[in-house]
Tab-separated table of C-alpha atoms and ligand atoms in Angstrom:
chain	number	residue	atom	x	y	z
A	1	MET	CA	3.289	-10.361	-3.547
A	2	LYS	CA	0.272	-8.932	-1.744
A	3	PHE	CA	-1.773	-6.194	-3.427
A	4	PHE	CA	-3.061	-3.392	-1.243
A	5	VAL	CA	-5.248	-0.751	-2.841
A	6	ASP	CA	-4.360	2.854	-2.071
A	7	THR	CA	-7.771	4.490	-1.945
A	8	ALA	CA	-10.892	5.163	0.115
A	9	ASP	CA	-13.150	4.698	-2.925
A	10	LEU	CA	-15.531	1.991	-1.710
A	11	GLU	CA	-16.805	1.124	-5.180
A	12	ALA	CA	-13.274	0.615	-6.542
A	13	ILE	CA	-12.274	-1.423	-3.481
A	14	THR	CA	-15.348	-3.654	-3.849
A	15	GLU	CA	-14.771	-4.224	-7.571
A	16	LEU	CA	-11.136	-5.259	-7.101
A	17	ASN	CA	-11.886	-7.220	-3.932
A	18	ASP	CA	-14.517	-9.295	-5.749
A	19	LEU	CA	-11.797	-10.259	-8.258
A	20	GLY	CA	-9.414	-11.375	-5.495
A	21	MET	CA	-7.043	-8.473	-6.202
A	22	VAL	CA	-7.185	-6.899	-2.737
A	23	ASP	CA	-5.120	-8.198	0.173
A	24	GLY	CA	-5.480	-4.946	2.095
A	25	VAL	CA	-6.076	-1.194	1.819
A	26	THR	CA	-3.979	1.861	2.586
A	27	THR	CA	-5.272	5.360	3.208
A	28	ASN	CA	-3.626	8.609	4.206
A	29	PRO	CA	-4.994	12.023	5.231
A	30	SER	CA	-5.000	13.240	1.598
A	31	ILE	CA	-6.982	10.177	0.476
A	32	ILE	CA	-9.475	10.649	3.327
A	33	ALA	CA	-9.805	14.373	2.527
A	34	LYS	CA	-10.470	13.486	-1.135
A	35	SER	CA	-13.233	11.081	-0.093
A	36	GLY	CA	-15.018	13.918	1.730
A	37	ARG	CA	-16.021	11.408	4.417
A	38	ASP	CA	-15.473	11.170	8.161
A	39	ILE	CA	-12.284	9.161	8.733
A	40	LEU	CA	-13.799	6.812	11.294
A	41	GLU	CA	-16.913	6.100	9.227
A	42	VAL	CA	-15.233	5.517	5.886
A	43	THR	CA	-12.478	3.424	7.471
A	44	LYS	CA	-15.095	1.223	9.152
A	45	GLU	CA	-16.841	0.718	5.812
A	46	ILE	CA	-13.546	-0.277	4.172
A	47	CYS	CA	-12.858	-2.759	6.984
A	48	ASP	CA	-16.297	-4.292	6.409
A	49	ILE	CA	-15.404	-4.987	2.751
A	50	VAL	CA	-11.796	-6.178	3.075
A	51	ASP	CA	-10.439	-9.004	5.236
A	52	GLY	CA	-6.780	-7.923	5.155
A	53	PRO	CA	-5.021	-5.016	6.887
A	54	VAL	CA	-6.538	-1.541	6.432
A	55	SER	CA	-4.069	1.246	7.173
A	56	ALA	CA	-5.534	4.315	8.875
A	57	GLU	CA	-3.124	7.182	9.473
A	58	VAL	CA	-2.790	9.252	12.629
A	59	VAL	CA	-3.134	13.016	12.266
A	60	SER	CA	-0.981	14.295	15.143
A	61	LEU	CA	2.745	14.855	15.449
A	62	SER	CA	3.552	14.010	19.078
A	63	ALA	CA	4.083	10.391	20.138
A	64	ASP	CA	1.523	10.646	22.947
A	65	GLU	CA	-1.188	11.946	20.633
A	66	MET	CA	-0.334	9.397	17.937
A	67	ILE	CA	-0.618	6.637	20.527
A	68	ALA	CA	-4.010	7.950	21.700
A	69	GLU	CA	-5.237	8.214	18.104
A	70	GLY	CA	-3.883	4.756	17.293
A	71	ARG	CA	-5.712	3.258	20.269
A	72	LYS	CA	-8.935	4.821	18.982
A	73	LEU	CA	-8.345	3.708	15.391
A	74	VAL	CA	-7.764	0.049	16.328
A	75	LYS	CA	-11.210	-0.021	17.949
A	76	ILE	CA	-12.767	0.447	14.471
A	77	ALA	CA	-12.081	-3.183	13.488
A	78	ASP	CA	-9.688	-6.082	14.079
A	79	ASN	CA	-7.921	-5.508	10.729
A	80	ILE	CA	-6.781	-1.924	11.334
A	81	ALA	CA	-3.073	-1.160	10.907
A	82	VAL	CA	-2.194	2.175	12.507
A	83	LYS	CA	-0.147	4.286	10.126
A	84	VAL	CA	2.435	6.571	11.719
A	85	PRO	CA	5.003	8.839	10.044
A	86	LEU	CA	8.690	8.003	10.083
A	87	THR	CA	9.693	10.584	12.665
A	88	TRP	CA	11.263	9.965	16.038
A	89	ASP	CA	7.823	10.447	17.635
A	90	GLY	CA	6.311	8.103	15.057
A	91	LEU	CA	8.874	5.430	15.947
A	92	ARG	CA	8.047	5.833	19.636
A	93	ALA	CA	4.350	5.463	18.838
A	94	CYS	CA	5.173	2.396	16.694
A	95	LYS	CA	7.019	0.725	19.548
A	96	VAL	CA	4.163	1.311	22.018
A	97	LEU	CA	1.340	0.368	19.649
A	98	THR	CA	3.024	-2.809	18.373
A	99	GLY	CA	3.825	-3.683	22.011
A	100	GLU	CA	0.083	-3.601	22.636
A	101	GLY	CA	-0.429	-6.171	19.870
A	102	ASN	CA	-1.479	-3.827	17.066
A	103	MET	CA	-0.339	-3.757	13.454
A	104	VAL	CA	1.640	-0.614	12.659
A	105	ASN	CA	2.534	0.737	9.216
A	106	VAL	CA	5.415	3.240	9.332
A	107	THR	CA	4.957	5.587	6.411
A	108	LEU	CA	6.829	8.340	4.551
A	109	CYS	CA	10.020	6.284	4.366
A	110	PHE	CA	12.612	7.651	1.945
A	111	SER	CA	15.854	5.986	3.052
A	112	ALA	CA	17.283	2.608	4.021
A	113	ASN	CA	18.302	4.020	7.402
A	114	GLN	CA	14.715	5.017	8.128
A	115	ALA	CA	13.593	1.497	7.191
A	116	LEU	CA	16.180	0.014	9.537
A	117	LEU	CA	14.862	2.134	12.418
A	118	ALA	CA	11.273	1.101	11.685
A	119	ALA	CA	12.237	-2.585	11.809
A	120	LYS	CA	14.035	-2.035	15.125
A	121	ALA	CA	10.869	-0.347	16.467
A	122	GLY	CA	8.885	-3.482	15.548
A	123	ALA	CA	6.905	-2.103	12.603
A	124	THR	CA	4.564	-4.553	10.911
A	125	PHE	CA	4.958	-2.679	7.603
A	126	ILE	CA	7.445	-0.134	6.294
A	127	SER	CA	6.162	2.089	3.485
A	128	PRO	CA	8.935	3.386	1.202
A	129	PHE	CA	7.524	5.903	-1.309
A	130	ILE	CA	8.807	5.029	-4.779
A	131	GLY	CA	7.025	7.646	-6.879
A	132	ARG	CA	7.928	10.600	-4.710
A	133	LEU	CA	11.620	9.627	-4.911
A	134	ASP	CA	11.352	9.293	-8.696
A	135	ASP	CA	9.709	12.750	-8.721
A	136	ILE	CA	12.948	14.281	-7.413
A	137	ASN	CA	15.145	12.237	-9.779
A	138	LEU	CA	16.156	9.627	-7.215
A	139	ASP	CA	15.632	5.900	-7.737
A	140	GLY	CA	12.627	4.657	-5.769
A	141	LEU	CA	13.060	1.036	-6.850
A	142	GLU	CA	16.689	1.060	-5.714
A	143	LEU	CA	15.437	1.915	-2.231
A	144	ILE	CA	13.125	-1.113	-2.265
A	145	GLU	CA	16.105	-3.264	-3.280
A	146	ASP	CA	18.286	-1.831	-0.491
A	147	ILE	CA	15.653	-2.413	2.168
A	148	ARG	CA	15.077	-5.991	0.915
A	149	THR	CA	18.824	-6.681	1.244
A	150	ILE	CA	19.045	-5.177	4.723
A	151	TYR	CA	15.956	-6.920	6.083
A	152	ASP	CA	17.107	-10.259	4.620
A	153	ASN	CA	20.625	-9.812	6.031
A	154	TYR	CA	19.246	-9.724	9.545
A	155	GLY	CA	15.931	-11.572	9.286
A	156	TYR	CA	13.732	-8.594	10.141
A	157	GLU	CA	10.072	-9.562	9.865
A	158	THR	CA	8.824	-6.073	9.000
A	159	GLN	CA	7.046	-6.321	5.649
A	160	ILE	CA	8.161	-4.042	2.829
A	161	LEU	CA	5.044	-2.255	1.617
A	162	ALA	CA	6.091	-0.442	-1.553
A	163	ALA	CA	4.010	2.746	-1.775
A	164	SER	CA	3.590	5.784	-3.978
A	165	ILE	CA	3.291	3.436	-6.949
A	166	ARG	CA	2.598	5.401	-10.099
A	167	ASN	CA	2.567	2.842	-12.921
A	168	ALA	CA	2.224	-0.839	-13.739
A	169	ASN	CA	5.978	-1.161	-14.304
A	170	HIS	CA	6.549	-0.300	-10.621
A	171	MET	CA	4.386	-3.301	-9.695
A	172	SER	CA	6.339	-5.901	-11.660
A	173	GLU	CA	9.685	-4.380	-10.668
A	174	CYS	CA	8.691	-4.559	-6.983
A	175	ALA	CA	7.624	-8.184	-7.465
A	176	LYS	CA	11.035	-8.984	-9.017
A	177	ILE	CA	12.849	-7.337	-6.115
A	178	GLY	CA	10.723	-9.196	-3.581
A	179	ALA	CA	8.637	-6.470	-1.963
A	180	ASP	CA	6.154	-8.155	0.364
A	181	VAL	CA	3.312	-5.822	-0.588
A	182	CYS	CA	2.600	-3.152	-3.191
A	183	THR	CA	-0.046	-0.536	-2.569
A	184	ALA	CA	-1.356	1.150	-5.681
A	185	PRO	CA	-4.347	3.192	-6.821
A	186	PRO	CA	-7.080	1.140	-8.554
A	187	ASN	CA	-6.210	2.528	-12.006
A	188	VAL	CA	-2.622	1.256	-11.719
A	189	ILE	CA	-3.786	-2.228	-10.716
A	190	LYS	CA	-6.191	-2.245	-13.665
A	191	ALA	CA	-3.472	-0.980	-16.026
A	192	MET	CA	-1.466	-4.138	-15.275
A	193	ALA	CA	-3.885	-5.981	-17.581
A	194	ASN	CA	-3.045	-3.813	-20.578
A	195	HIS	CA	-0.730	-4.796	-23.421
A	196	VAL	CA	-0.726	-3.399	-26.932
A	197	LEU	CA	-0.188	-6.874	-28.415
A	198	THR	CA	-3.182	-8.226	-26.481
A	199	ASP	CA	-5.363	-5.504	-28.021
A	200	LYS	CA	-3.893	-6.092	-31.482
A	201	GLY	CA	-4.240	-9.878	-31.189
A	202	LEU	CA	-7.849	-9.608	-30.046
A	203	ASP	CA	-8.712	-7.267	-32.923
A	204	GLY	CA	-7.356	-9.896	-35.335
A	205	PHE	CA	-9.256	-12.733	-33.679
A	206	MET	CA	-12.516	-10.764	-33.642
A	207	ALA	CA	-12.128	-9.887	-37.325
A	208	ASP	CA	-11.794	-13.605	-38.122
A	209	VAL	CA	-14.774	-14.443	-35.888
A	210	LYS	CA	-16.862	-12.012	-37.904
A	211	LYS	CA	-15.513	-13.173	-41.276
A	212	ALA	CA	-16.046	-16.880	-40.536
A	213	GLY	CA	-19.310	-16.378	-38.619
A	214	ILE	CA	-17.970	-18.365	-35.630
A	215	LYS	CA	-20.537	-18.742	-32.834
A	216	ILE	CA	-20.440	-20.560	-29.508
A	217	LEU	CA	-23.740	-19.517	-27.898
B	1	E4P	C1	0.958	4.954	0.875
B	1	E4P	O1	0.595	4.381	1.852
B	1	E4P	C2	0.521	6.286	0.465
B	1	E4P	O2	-0.833	6.418	0.828
B	1	E4P	C3	0.600	6.505	-1.035
B	1	E4P	O3	1.119	5.382	-1.691
B	1	E4P	C4	1.229	7.780	-1.434
B	1	E4P	O4	1.228	7.865	-2.839
B	1	E4P	P1	1.482	9.232	-3.631
B	1	E4P	O5	2.917	9.580	-3.499
B	1	E4P	O6	1.081	8.927	-5.032
B	1	E4P	O7	0.596	10.263	-2.964
């Protein structure tokens, strides 16, 4: 499973990228607003750090404007994936932009039917939002499972990019289901390393190191 990092925090991206934990980056207008940076500038800096796809989201609602914005965004770097919302206009923009050879990430997906439409429109990535479904007492992981089944039934090549990941459990569950990619904030990726028994075990080992005076260096 590929790891994308869902942030525009350059320091966090660099730290995880140096560890081999970053196969791509996703941003959205809220993430860009939080960064306080110009979208084109910060996106370019992210593309300079990361080799894999960097999703940059359009900020208009009509297909024509999304297409124009997408054409501008892809000029930032070769690894830009244009992110468009899962609306009818977004699907039209997806079809045109993928037809021009660009990567397109169709975002704000909350149903299997929406995912089916995105695949038909040639999306490179579909982004189902797990956490936001869980927030309204629906089952985000079940949606990932449904989309996996549908795409496998028909051999769609659109990659399932599980998004709105809120905890480390979402990551392993998505890996079990067979999501192609998970995008998560840096703190969630780091939290995957935590286990209470690891901490407890290490405390025990360190106590024995001290007691026995064990030294290596
Ligand atoms: C995905 O591409 C989105 O940027 C992101 O995962 C949304 O997450 P949120 O629901 O935590 O805002």
